[in-house]
Coordinates of C-alpha atoms and ligand atoms in Angstrom, one line a residue:
X1245 CA 151.9 128.3 116.6
X1246 CA 152.7 130.4 113.4
X1247 CA 154.9 129.4 110.5
X1248 CA 157.3 132.0 109.0
X1249 CA 154.4 132.8 106.8
X1250 CA 152.1 134.0 109.8
X1251 CA 150.2 131.0 109.2
X1252 CA 148.9 129.2 111.9
X1253 CA 149.9 125.4 111.5
X1254 CA 146.6 124.6 112.7
X1255 CA 146.4 120.6 113.0
X1256 CA 149.8 121.2 114.9
X1257 CA 148.7 123.8 116.7
X1258 CA 145.1 121.3 117.6
X1259 CA 147.6 118.2 118.4
X1260 CA 149.8 119.9 120.7
X1261 CA 147.0 121.8 122.6
X1262 CA 145.0 118.3 123.1
X1263 CA 148.2 116.4 124.6
X1264 CA 148.3 119.3 127.0
X1265 CA 144.7 119.6 127.6
X1266 CA 144.6 115.6 128.1
X1267 CA 147.4 115.7 130.6
X1268 CA 145.8 118.2 132.3
X1269 CA 142.6 116.3 132.5
X1270 CA 144.5 113.0 133.5
X1271 CA 145.7 115.2 136.7
X1272 CA 142.1 116.2 137.3
X1273 CA 141.0 112.5 137.0
X1274 CA 143.9 111.5 139.9
X1275 CA 141.9 113.7 142.2
X1276 CA 138.4 112.9 141.4
X1277 CA 138.5 108.9 141.1
X1278 CA 140.4 107.6 144.3
X1279 CA 137.7 109.5 146.2
X1280 CA 134.7 107.1 143.9
X1281 CA 133.8 103.2 143.9
X1282 CA 135.8 101.6 141.0
X1283 CA 132.8 100.7 139.1
X1284 CA 131.5 104.5 139.2
X1285 CA 135.4 105.3 138.3
X1286 CA 135.2 103.5 135.1
X1287 CA 132.4 105.7 133.9
X1288 CA 133.6 108.4 134.7
X1289 CA 136.9 107.6 132.9
X1290 CA 134.9 106.7 129.8
X1291 CA 133.4 109.7 129.9
X1292 CA 135.8 112.1 130.6
X1293 CA 138.7 110.3 128.6
X1294 CA 136.8 109.5 125.2
X1295 CA 138.8 111.2 122.3
X1296 CA 136.8 114.4 122.0
X1297 CA 138.0 117.4 119.9
X1298 CA 138.7 119.3 123.4
X1299 CA 137.2 122.5 121.7
X1300 CA 136.3 124.3 124.9
X1301 CA 139.7 124.0 126.8
X1302 CA 141.6 124.7 123.9
X1303 CA 139.6 127.8 123.2
X1304 CA 140.3 128.8 126.8
X1305 CA 143.6 128.7 126.5
X1306 CA 144.0 130.7 123.3
X1307 CA 141.5 133.9 124.7
X1308 CA 144.1 133.7 127.4
X1309 CA 147.2 133.8 125.2
X1310 CA 145.3 136.4 123.1
X1311 CA 145.3 138.4 125.9
X1312 CA 148.8 138.1 127.1
X1313 CA 148.5 135.5 129.7
X1314 CA 151.4 133.1 130.1
X1315 CA 152.4 130.3 131.3
X1316 CA 150.8 126.8 131.2
X1317 CA 148.9 126.7 134.9
X1318 CA 145.8 127.8 132.5
X1319 CA 145.6 124.1 131.4
X1320 CA 144.4 123.1 134.9
X1321 CA 141.6 125.9 134.7
X1322 CA 140.6 125.3 131.1
X1323 CA 139.9 121.5 131.6
X1324 CA 136.6 122.5 134.2
X1325 CA 135.2 123.4 131.1
X1326 CA 135.6 120.0 129.6
X1327 CA 134.7 118.4 132.7
X1328 CA 130.8 120.1 132.4
X1329 CA 130.9 119.2 128.9
X1330 CA 131.5 115.4 129.4
X1331 CA 128.8 115.4 132.2
X1332 CA 126.7 116.6 129.3
X1333 CA 127.3 114.3 126.6
X1334 CA 126.9 111.4 128.9
X1335 CA 123.8 112.5 129.9
X1336 CA 122.4 113.7 126.9
X1337 CA 123.1 110.1 125.4
X1338 CA 121.1 108.6 128.1
X1339 CA 117.9 106.5 127.2
X1340 CA 115.7 108.9 128.6
X1341 CA 117.3 111.8 126.3
X1342 CA 118.7 111.0 123.0
X1343 CA 119.1 107.4 123.7
X1344 CA 122.5 107.6 121.6
X1345 CA 124.6 104.2 121.1
X1346 CA 127.3 105.6 119.6
X1347 CA 129.7 108.9 120.8
X1348 CA 133.2 110.1 119.4
X1349 CA 133.2 106.8 117.7
X1350 CA 133.0 104.2 120.7
X1351 CA 130.3 102.9 122.7
X1352 CA 128.1 105.7 124.9
X1353 CA 129.0 105.6 128.4
X1354 CA 125.9 103.8 129.5
X1355 CA 126.3 101.4 127.1
X1356 CA 129.5 100.3 128.3
X1357 CA 129.2 101.1 132.3
X1358 CA 125.4 100.6 132.7
X1359 CA 122.9 103.3 133.3
X1360 CA 123.0 104.0 136.8
X1361 CA 126.4 104.4 137.1
X1362 CA 126.2 106.8 134.0
X1363 CA 123.6 109.6 135.5
X1364 CA 126.0 109.2 138.9
X1365 CA 129.4 109.8 137.4
X1366 CA 127.6 113.0 135.1
X1367 CA 126.2 114.3 138.2
X1368 CA 129.5 114.0 140.3
X1369 CA 131.6 116.1 137.3
X1370 CA 129.5 118.9 137.9
X1371 CA 131.1 120.0 141.3
X1372 CA 134.1 118.5 140.4
X1373 CA 134.3 120.8 137.5
X1374 CA 133.6 124.1 139.5
X1375 CA 136.2 122.9 142.4
X1376 CA 138.1 122.5 139.2
X1377 CA 137.6 126.1 138.0
X1378 CA 138.6 127.2 141.6
X1379 CA 141.5 125.1 141.9
X1380 CA 142.9 125.9 138.6
X1381 CA 142.6 129.6 139.5
X1382 CA 144.6 129.3 142.6
X1383 CA 147.2 127.4 140.7
X1384 CA 147.9 130.4 138.3
X1385 CA 148.1 132.0 141.4
X1386 CA 144.9 134.3 141.0
X1387 CA 143.3 136.1 143.9
X1388 CA 140.1 135.2 145.4
X1389 CA 137.7 137.7 143.8
X1390 CA 139.3 136.7 140.1
X1391 CA 138.5 132.7 140.7
X1392 CA 135.1 133.6 142.0
X1393 CA 134.4 135.4 138.7
X1394 CA 135.8 132.1 136.9
X1395 CA 133.5 130.1 138.9
X1396 CA 130.5 131.9 138.2
X1397 CA 131.4 132.1 134.6
X1398 CA 131.1 128.3 134.4
X1399 CA 128.1 127.8 136.7
X1400 CA 126.0 130.2 134.7
X1401 CA 126.6 128.7 131.7
X1402 CA 126.4 125.1 132.6
X1403 CA 123.1 126.2 134.6
X1404 CA 119.1 126.8 134.1
X1405 CA 120.0 129.9 132.1
X1406 CA 122.5 128.1 129.9
X1407 CA 123.4 124.4 128.5
X1408 CA 120.5 122.8 131.2
X1409 CA 117.9 125.0 130.1
X1410 CA 118.6 125.0 126.5
X1411 CA 118.7 121.3 126.7
X1412 CA 115.3 121.2 127.9
X1413 CA 114.0 123.7 125.3
X1414 CA 115.6 121.3 123.2
X1415 CA 113.6 118.1 124.6
X1416 CA 110.7 120.5 124.0
X1417 CA 111.0 121.1 120.3
X1418 CA 111.1 117.9 119.4
X1419 CA 108.9 116.9 116.5
X1420 CA 108.1 121.0 116.1
X1421 CA 108.7 123.5 113.5
X1422 CA 110.8 125.8 115.5
X1423 CA 111.5 129.7 114.3
X1424 CA 114.8 131.2 113.3
X1425 CA 114.7 132.9 116.8
X1426 CA 113.7 130.1 118.8
X1427 CA 116.5 128.1 117.6
X1428 CA 119.0 130.9 118.3
X1429 CA 118.1 131.1 121.8
X1430 CA 118.2 126.9 122.1
X1431 CA 121.3 126.7 120.5
X1432 CA 122.6 130.1 122.2
X1433 CA 121.9 128.6 125.4
X1434 CA 122.4 124.5 124.8
X1435 CA 125.8 124.8 122.6
X1436 CA 126.4 128.5 122.8
X1437 CA 126.5 129.5 126.7
X1438 CA 129.8 127.1 127.6
X1439 CA 131.3 127.6 124.5
X1440 CA 131.1 131.4 124.9
X1441 CA 132.5 130.9 128.8
X1442 CA 135.1 129.0 127.2
X1443 CA 136.6 132.0 126.0
X1444 CA 135.3 134.9 128.6
X1445 CA 136.9 132.5 130.9
X1446 CA 140.4 132.4 129.3
X1447 CA 139.8 136.4 128.9
X1448 CA 139.5 136.8 132.7
X1449 CA 142.3 134.6 133.8
X1450 CA 144.2 136.6 131.5
X1451 CA 143.5 139.9 132.8
X1452 CA 141.8 141.5 129.9
X1453 CA 141.1 145.0 129.3
X1454 CA 137.2 145.3 129.4
X1455 CA 137.2 145.9 125.7
X1456 CA 139.3 143.1 125.5
X1457 CA 136.9 140.8 127.2
X1458 CA 133.9 142.3 125.3
X1459 CA 135.7 141.1 122.0
X1460 CA 135.8 137.7 123.6
X1461 CA 132.4 137.5 124.0
X1462 CA 131.4 138.5 120.7
X1463 CA 134.1 136.2 119.1
X1464 CA 132.5 133.9 121.9
X1465 CA 128.9 134.3 121.1
X1466 CA 129.6 134.1 117.1
X1467 CA 131.4 131.0 117.1
X1468 CA 128.5 129.5 119.4
X1469 CA 126.1 129.7 116.6
X1470 CA 128.4 128.8 114.0
X1471 CA 129.3 126.0 115.5
X1472 CA 126.1 124.7 116.3
X1473 CA 125.1 125.4 111.9
X1474 CA 128.2 123.7 111.2
X1475 CA 126.7 121.0 113.5
X1476 CA 123.4 120.9 111.5
X1477 CA 125.1 120.6 108.3
X1478 CA 127.6 117.8 109.6
X1479 CA 124.3 116.2 110.6
X1480 CA 122.5 116.5 106.9
X1481 CA 125.3 115.4 105.2
X1482 CA 127.4 113.0 107.2
X1483 CA 126.5 109.3 108.5
X1484 CA 127.0 108.2 112.0
X1485 CA 130.3 105.9 111.3
X1486 CA 131.9 109.4 110.1
X1487 CA 131.1 111.3 112.5
X1488 CA 131.4 109.0 115.5
X1489 CA 127.6 109.6 117.1
X1490 CA 124.2 108.6 116.5
X1491 CA 121.1 109.2 116.4
X1492 CA 120.7 112.1 113.6
X1493 CA 118.4 115.0 114.4
X1494 CA 116.3 113.8 111.5
X1495 CA 115.7 110.3 113.7
X1496 CA 115.3 112.8 116.6
X1497 CA 112.6 115.1 114.8
X1498 CA 114.8 117.9 115.6
X1499 CA 114.4 121.2 113.8
X1500 CA 117.9 122.9 112.9
X1501 CA 119.2 125.4 110.9
X1502 CA 119.4 122.8 107.9
X1503 CA 115.6 122.3 108.0
X1504 CA 114.9 125.8 108.3
X1505 CA 117.3 127.0 105.7
X1506 CA 118.3 124.6 103.7
X1507 CA 122.0 123.7 103.1
X1508 CA 123.3 126.5 101.1
X1509 CA 122.2 129.4 103.4
X1510 CA 123.0 127.8 106.5
X1511 CA 126.4 127.0 105.3
X1512 CA 126.6 130.8 104.3
X1513 CA 125.5 131.6 108.0
X1514 CA 128.2 130.2 109.2
X1515 CA 130.9 131.6 107.1
X1516 CA 129.2 134.9 108.0
X1517 CA 129.1 134.4 111.8
X1518 CA 132.8 133.0 111.3
X1519 CA 134.0 136.4 110.1
X1520 CA 132.0 138.2 112.4
X1521 CA 133.9 136.7 115.6
X1522 CA 137.3 137.1 113.7
X1523 CA 136.5 141.1 112.8
X1524 CA 135.4 141.4 116.8
X1525 CA 138.7 140.3 117.5
X1526 CA 140.2 142.6 115.1
X1527 CA 138.1 146.1 115.8
X1528 CA 140.0 144.9 119.6
X1529 CA 143.3 145.3 118.6
X1530 CA 143.5 141.5 119.7
X1531 CA 146.1 140.1 117.3
X1532 CA 145.0 136.3 117.7
X1533 CA 146.0 134.2 115.0
X1534 CA 144.8 130.8 116.8
X1535 CA 141.7 132.4 117.9
X1536 CA 140.8 133.3 113.8
X1537 CA 142.1 129.6 113.2
X1538 CA 140.1 128.3 115.6
X1539 CA 136.7 130.2 114.4
X1540 CA 137.5 128.9 110.8
X1541 CA 138.1 125.1 112.1
X1542 CA 134.4 125.4 113.8
X1543 CA 132.7 126.0 110.6
X1544 CA 135.4 123.5 108.6
X1545 CA 136.0 120.6 110.5
X1546 CA 134.9 117.0 109.7
X1547 CA 133.1 115.8 112.6
Ligands
GRG985 C1 119.8 115.6 132.3 C2 120.1 116.7 134.5 C3 120.2 116.8 132.8 C4 120.9 118.0 132.3 C5 121.0 117.5 130.7 C6 122.5 116.8 128.7 C7 122.8 117.9 128.9 C8 122.0 118.4 130.8 C9 123.1 119.1 128.4 C10 123.0 118.8 126.8 C11 123.6 119.9 126.2 C12 124.7 119.4 125.0 C13 124.6 117.7 124.9 C14 125.2 119.9 124.1 C15 126.3 119.5 123.4 C16 126.5 120.4 122.3 C17 127.3 119.6 121.4 C18 126.7 120.0 120.1 C19 128.2 118.8 121.4 C20 129.3 118.2 120.7 O1 130.1 119.0 120.8 P1 132.0 118.8 120.2 O2 131.9 118.5 118.7 O3 132.3 117.1 120.9 O4 132.8 119.6 120.4 P2 133.4 116.5 121.3 O5 133.1 115.0 121.0 O6 134.6 116.9 120.1 O7 134.1 116.7 122.5

């Protein structure tokens, strides 16, 4: 979605991609919700449909298009990432984790639907996401071997070596001064793994060459870290009301890139990583103005 000047209309692009992603999420919910009791369905619906940025599916679709993928069936695969992300936020907000009241500008799922329903709703989204990736690949007409690779990417990114393991390191790190290497490891798993998988899954679905997939991987790794640094900067400089979420990192006693490096240096690091992400695409010959614009959005966003 580039204008005559070759520039991406980022707001228009994001709005259109969100709309398509949310339509695909609604279709996924039509499959999930009729199978479960009404009160549980309410918790799933609250967690999944609350107004997030939909960054992971949007990155997946953009990566797919960057390697020449065509058609709209990709959204059905891409929302598997959002189902995992939604569960992670629902569980992250629980009283035994961050005990948050506010998420995406709304009361958290457990505050509205109760703790029991939220734990179960989050848990059922994990196999639902794997199924969504498998079936999403089928709706794209992909061969079973490629669909297996997609489910593997998602499962590895969401699992103990990725997001869940990173969450545990995060809990262990509360009230401790972590080193830069420890922070990179923690966030590379907790936040970075799923972002990176978003790019890789789009690339795999679009039959990326090994060189293109390596570039998407490098882009994903760099923006994953940049995303977290931007998150820490926003957390340190913005209010819960403006961010639509609480509690803050300081309230949780967390080490962050801002506590470690200060605002200016952290901001410089985030921008450097964004430049690296863009350079990785270009060096592989990938013409991807949407991915380039998304990389800058990751560090320049306001929530
Ligand atoms: C409790 C079994 C069990 C497992 C824990 C909770 C969890 C698994 C993992 C949590 C990991 C986590 C919360 C990562 C989120 C990182 C993050 C910065 C989220 C915010 O992402 P955005 O800004 O959010 O893309 P929106 O709201 O826009 O979707």
